[in-house]
GROMACS .gro file of C-alpha atoms in nm:
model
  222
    1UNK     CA    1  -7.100  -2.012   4.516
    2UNK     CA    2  -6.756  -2.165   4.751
    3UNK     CA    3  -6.604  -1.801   4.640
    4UNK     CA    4  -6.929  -1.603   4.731
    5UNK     CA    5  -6.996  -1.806   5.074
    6UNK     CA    6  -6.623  -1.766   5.186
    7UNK     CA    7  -6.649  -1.432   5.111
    8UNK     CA    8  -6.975  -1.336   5.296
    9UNK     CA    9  -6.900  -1.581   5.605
   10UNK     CA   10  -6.610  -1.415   5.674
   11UNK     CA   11  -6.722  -1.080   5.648
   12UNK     CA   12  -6.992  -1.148   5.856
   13UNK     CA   13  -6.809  -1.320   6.101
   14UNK     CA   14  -6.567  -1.002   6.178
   15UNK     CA   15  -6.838  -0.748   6.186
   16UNK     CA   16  -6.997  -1.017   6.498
   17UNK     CA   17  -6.672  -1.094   6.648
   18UNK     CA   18  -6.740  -0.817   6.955
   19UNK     CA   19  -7.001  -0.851   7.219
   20UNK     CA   20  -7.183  -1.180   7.351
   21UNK     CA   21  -7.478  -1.042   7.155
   22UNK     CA   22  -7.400  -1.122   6.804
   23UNK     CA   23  -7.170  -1.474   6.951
   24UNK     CA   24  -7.437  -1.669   6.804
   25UNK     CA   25  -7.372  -1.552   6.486
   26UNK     CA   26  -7.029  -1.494   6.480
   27UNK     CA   27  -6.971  -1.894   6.595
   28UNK     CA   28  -7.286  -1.953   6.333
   29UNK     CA   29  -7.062  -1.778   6.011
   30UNK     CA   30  -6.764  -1.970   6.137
   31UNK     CA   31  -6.963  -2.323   6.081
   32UNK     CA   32  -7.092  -2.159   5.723
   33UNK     CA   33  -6.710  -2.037   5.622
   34UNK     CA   34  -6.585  -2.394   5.753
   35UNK     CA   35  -6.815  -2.568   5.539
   36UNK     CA   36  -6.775  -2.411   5.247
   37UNK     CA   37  -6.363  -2.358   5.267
   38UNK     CA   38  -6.355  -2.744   5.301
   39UNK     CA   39  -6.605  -2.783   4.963
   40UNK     CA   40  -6.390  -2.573   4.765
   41UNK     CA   41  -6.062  -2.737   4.902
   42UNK     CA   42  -6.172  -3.057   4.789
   43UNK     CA   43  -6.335  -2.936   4.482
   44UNK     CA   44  -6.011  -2.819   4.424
   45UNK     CA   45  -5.839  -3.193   4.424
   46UNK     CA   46  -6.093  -3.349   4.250
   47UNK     CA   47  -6.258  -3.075   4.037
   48UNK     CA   48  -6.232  -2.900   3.691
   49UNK     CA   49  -5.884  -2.792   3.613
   50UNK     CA   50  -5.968  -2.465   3.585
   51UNK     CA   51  -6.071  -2.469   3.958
   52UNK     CA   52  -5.813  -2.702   4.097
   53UNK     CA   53  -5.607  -2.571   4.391
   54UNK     CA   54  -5.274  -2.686   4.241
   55UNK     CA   55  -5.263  -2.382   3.987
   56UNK     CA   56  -5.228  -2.161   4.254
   57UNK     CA   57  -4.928  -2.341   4.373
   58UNK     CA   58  -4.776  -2.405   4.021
   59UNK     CA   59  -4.792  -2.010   3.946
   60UNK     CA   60  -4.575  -1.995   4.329
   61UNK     CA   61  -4.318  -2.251   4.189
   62UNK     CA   62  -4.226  -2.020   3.897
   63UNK     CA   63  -4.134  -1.735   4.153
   64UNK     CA   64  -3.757  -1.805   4.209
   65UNK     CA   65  -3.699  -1.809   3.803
   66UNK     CA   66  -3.919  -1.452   3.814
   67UNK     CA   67  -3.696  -1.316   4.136
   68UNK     CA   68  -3.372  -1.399   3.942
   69UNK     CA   69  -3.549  -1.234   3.607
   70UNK     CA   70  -3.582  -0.939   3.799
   71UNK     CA   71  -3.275  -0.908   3.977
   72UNK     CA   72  -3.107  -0.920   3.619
   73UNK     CA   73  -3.331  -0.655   3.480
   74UNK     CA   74  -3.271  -0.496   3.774
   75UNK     CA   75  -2.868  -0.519   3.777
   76UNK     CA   76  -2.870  -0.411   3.366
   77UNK     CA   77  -3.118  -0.159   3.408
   78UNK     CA   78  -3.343  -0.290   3.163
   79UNK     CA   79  -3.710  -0.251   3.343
   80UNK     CA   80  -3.871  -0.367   3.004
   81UNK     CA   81  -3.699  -0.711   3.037
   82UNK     CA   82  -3.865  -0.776   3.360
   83UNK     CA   83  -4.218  -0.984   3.336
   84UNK     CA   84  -4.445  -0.775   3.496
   85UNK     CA   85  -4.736  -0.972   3.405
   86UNK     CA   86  -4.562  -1.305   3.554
   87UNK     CA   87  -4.516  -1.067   3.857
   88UNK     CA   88  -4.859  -0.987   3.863
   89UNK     CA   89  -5.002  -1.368   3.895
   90UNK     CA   90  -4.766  -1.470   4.140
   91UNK     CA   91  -4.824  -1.174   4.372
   92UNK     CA   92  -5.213  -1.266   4.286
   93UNK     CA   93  -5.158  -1.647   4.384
   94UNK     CA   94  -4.948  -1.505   4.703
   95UNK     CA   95  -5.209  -1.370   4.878
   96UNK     CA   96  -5.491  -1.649   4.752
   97UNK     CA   97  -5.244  -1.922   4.897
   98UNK     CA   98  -5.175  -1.718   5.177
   99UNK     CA   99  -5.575  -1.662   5.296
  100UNK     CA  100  -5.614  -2.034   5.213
  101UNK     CA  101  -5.294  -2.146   5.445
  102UNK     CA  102  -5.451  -1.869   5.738
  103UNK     CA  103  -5.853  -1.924   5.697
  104UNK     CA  104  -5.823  -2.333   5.828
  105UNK     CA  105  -5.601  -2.192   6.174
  106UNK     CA  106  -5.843  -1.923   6.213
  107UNK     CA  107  -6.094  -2.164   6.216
  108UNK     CA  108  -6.000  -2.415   6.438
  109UNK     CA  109  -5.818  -2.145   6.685
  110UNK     CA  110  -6.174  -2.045   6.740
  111UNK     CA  111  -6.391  -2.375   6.736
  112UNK     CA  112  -6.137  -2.571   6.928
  113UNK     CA  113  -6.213  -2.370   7.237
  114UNK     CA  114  -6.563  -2.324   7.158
  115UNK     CA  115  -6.647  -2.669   7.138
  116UNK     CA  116  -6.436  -2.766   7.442
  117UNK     CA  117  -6.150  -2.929   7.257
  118UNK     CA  118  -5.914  -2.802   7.471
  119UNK     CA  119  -5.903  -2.632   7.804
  120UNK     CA  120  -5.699  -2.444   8.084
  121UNK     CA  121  -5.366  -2.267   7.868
  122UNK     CA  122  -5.438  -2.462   7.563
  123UNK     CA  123  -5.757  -2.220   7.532
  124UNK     CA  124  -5.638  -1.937   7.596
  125UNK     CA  125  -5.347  -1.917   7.336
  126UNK     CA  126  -5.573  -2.065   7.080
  127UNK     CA  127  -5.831  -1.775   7.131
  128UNK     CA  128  -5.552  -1.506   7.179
  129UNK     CA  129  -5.460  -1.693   6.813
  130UNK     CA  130  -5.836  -1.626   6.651
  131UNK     CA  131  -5.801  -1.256   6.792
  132UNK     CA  132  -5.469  -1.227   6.655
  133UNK     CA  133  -5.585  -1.352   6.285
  134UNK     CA  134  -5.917  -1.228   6.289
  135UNK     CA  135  -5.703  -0.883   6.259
  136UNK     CA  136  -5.441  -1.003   6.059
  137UNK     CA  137  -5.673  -1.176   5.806
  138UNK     CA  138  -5.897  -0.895   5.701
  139UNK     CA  139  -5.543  -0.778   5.575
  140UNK     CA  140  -5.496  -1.048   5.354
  141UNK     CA  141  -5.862  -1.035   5.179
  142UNK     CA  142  -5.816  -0.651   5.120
  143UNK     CA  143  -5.476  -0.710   4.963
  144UNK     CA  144  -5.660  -0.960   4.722
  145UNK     CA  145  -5.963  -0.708   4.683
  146UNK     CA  146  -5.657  -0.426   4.607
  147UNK     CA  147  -5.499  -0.652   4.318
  148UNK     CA  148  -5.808  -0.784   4.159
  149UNK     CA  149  -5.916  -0.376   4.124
  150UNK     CA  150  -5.514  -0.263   4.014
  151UNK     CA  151  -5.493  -0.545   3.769
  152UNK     CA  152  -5.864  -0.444   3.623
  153UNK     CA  153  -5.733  -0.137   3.569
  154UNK     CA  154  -5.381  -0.207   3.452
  155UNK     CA  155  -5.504  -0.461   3.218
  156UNK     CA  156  -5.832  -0.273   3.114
  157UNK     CA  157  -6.058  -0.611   3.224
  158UNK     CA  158  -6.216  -0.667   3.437
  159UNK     CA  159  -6.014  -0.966   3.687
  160UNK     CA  160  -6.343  -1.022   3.905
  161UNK     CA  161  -6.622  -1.112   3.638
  162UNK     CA  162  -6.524  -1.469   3.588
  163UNK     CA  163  -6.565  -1.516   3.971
  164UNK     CA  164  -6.899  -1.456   3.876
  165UNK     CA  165  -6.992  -1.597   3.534
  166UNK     CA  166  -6.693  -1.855   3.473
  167UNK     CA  167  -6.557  -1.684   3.180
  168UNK     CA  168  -6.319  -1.482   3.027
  169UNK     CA  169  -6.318  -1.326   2.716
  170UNK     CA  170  -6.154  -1.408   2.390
  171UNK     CA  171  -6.117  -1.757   2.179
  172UNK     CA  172  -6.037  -2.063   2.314
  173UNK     CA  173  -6.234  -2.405   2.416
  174UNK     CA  174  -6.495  -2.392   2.712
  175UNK     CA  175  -6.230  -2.594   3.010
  176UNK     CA  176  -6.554  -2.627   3.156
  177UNK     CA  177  -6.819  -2.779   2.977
  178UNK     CA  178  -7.117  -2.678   3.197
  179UNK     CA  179  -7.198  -2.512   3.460
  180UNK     CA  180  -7.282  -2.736   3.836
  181UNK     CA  181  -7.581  -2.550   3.919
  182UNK     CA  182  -7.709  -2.768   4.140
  183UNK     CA  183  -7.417  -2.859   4.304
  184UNK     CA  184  -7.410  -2.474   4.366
  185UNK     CA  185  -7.741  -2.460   4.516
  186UNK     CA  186  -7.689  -2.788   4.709
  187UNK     CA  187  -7.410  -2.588   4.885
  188UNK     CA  188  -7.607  -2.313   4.944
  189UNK     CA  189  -7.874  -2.543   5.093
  190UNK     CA  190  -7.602  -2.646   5.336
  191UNK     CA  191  -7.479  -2.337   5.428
  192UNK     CA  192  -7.835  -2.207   5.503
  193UNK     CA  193  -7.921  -2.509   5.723
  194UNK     CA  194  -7.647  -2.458   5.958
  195UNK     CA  195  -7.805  -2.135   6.081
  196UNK     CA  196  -8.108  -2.351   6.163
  197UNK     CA  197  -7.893  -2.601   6.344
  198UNK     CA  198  -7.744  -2.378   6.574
  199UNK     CA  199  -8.058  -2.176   6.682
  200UNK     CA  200  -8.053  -2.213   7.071
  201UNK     CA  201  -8.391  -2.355   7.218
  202UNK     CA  202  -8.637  -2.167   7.319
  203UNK     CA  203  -8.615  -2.093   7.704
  204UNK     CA  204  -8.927  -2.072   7.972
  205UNK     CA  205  -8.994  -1.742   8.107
  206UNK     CA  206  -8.706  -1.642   8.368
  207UNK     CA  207  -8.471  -1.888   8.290
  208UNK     CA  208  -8.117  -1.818   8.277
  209UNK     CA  209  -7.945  -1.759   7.892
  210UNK     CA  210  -7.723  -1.997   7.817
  211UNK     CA  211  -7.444  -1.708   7.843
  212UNK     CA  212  -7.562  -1.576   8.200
  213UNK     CA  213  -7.515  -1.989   8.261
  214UNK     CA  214  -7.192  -1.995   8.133
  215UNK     CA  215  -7.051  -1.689   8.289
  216UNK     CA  216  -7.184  -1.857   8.600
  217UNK     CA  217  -7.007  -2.143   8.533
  218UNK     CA  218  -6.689  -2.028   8.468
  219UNK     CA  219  -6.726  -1.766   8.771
  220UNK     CA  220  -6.740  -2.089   8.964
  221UNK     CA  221  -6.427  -2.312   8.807
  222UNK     CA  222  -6.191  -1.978   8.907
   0.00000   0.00000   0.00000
């Protein structure tokens, strides 16, 4: 559900980044992709093993051993020395560390401002920051979309099923003993109430919008 959320939050969010129309929603996803990036970080300290964050980073500590693994293939010209597979997962946890290190600055290079955090300079390089990783970003995710469909193919499985059913095939005992269903939907829950929260209220016939107000506002600070 973290995985799915993160996932649709974020797409959402850069398809609403342009235009004052769709700000609502674009500063709406951010809440929903905040929310549920900081339940699966800490589901990720205090979770399952299987979902803890620290495997990610204990696949990235066995990278200089692989880099010196492959420089000796490499050097005896011996490509079926090299571990490919090894290879594989770390370029796999890469780019998953890497989205996890970028999604928390993207996030807070955009509310910061929005929420009036900061102001003057301070705003202005932290937005010019969001634009800058809302393009950089989408980079990442298709790189991770790109190995999870290569390694499907190259190892005849298929890498994205467990996202969605928790397993993967072949003997072994059940690391997780059941499935948190409602924990699941109570995120969910949460992520659907924000949208509800951040409707703006309603406004009497010929009122200003809160943008036309703000515009107005800011016209009147330069």
């Amino acid at each position: 559900m973290a995985h799915a959320l993160i996932a649709l939050a974020f797409v959402g969010a850069y398809l609403t980044a342009e235009g004052e129309r769709w700000r609502a929603w674009h500063v709406t996803l951010g809440y929903v992709l905040a929310v549920a990036l900081a339940f699966r970080v800490v589901y990720g300290l205090v979770g399952p093993r299987p979902a803890r964050v620290s495997a990610w980073f204990r696949k990235l500590a066995a990278a200089p051993p692989w880099w010196r693994a492959a420089v000796a293939a490499a050097r005896d010209a011996r490509p079926g020395a090299l571990p490919w597979r090894q290879g594989q997962n770390l370029a796999m946890a890469a780019v998953i560390a890497a989205i996890v290190l970028a999604l928390p600055v993207l996030l807070l290079s955009g509310l910061a401002p929005h929420l009036g955090w900061v102001g003057g300079a301070a705003a202005d390089a932290l937005s010019e920051l969001h634009e800058a990783l809302g393009e950089a970003v989408p980079g990442l995710v298709l790189l991770h979309v790109g190995l999870v469909l290569a390694l499907s193919l190259l190892r005849r499985q298929n890498q994205a099923r467990p996202m969605l059913d928790g397993r993967v095939p072949g003997a072994g005992p059940d690391l997780a003993r059941r499935n948190h269903g409602a924990l699941a939907l109570l995120l969910a829950a949460a992520a659907a109430g924000i949208d509800a929260g951040q409707r703006p209220p309603a406004q009497a016939p010929g009122a200003p919008s809160a943008s036309a107000a703000s515009a107005h506002r800011h016209g009147d600070d330069d």
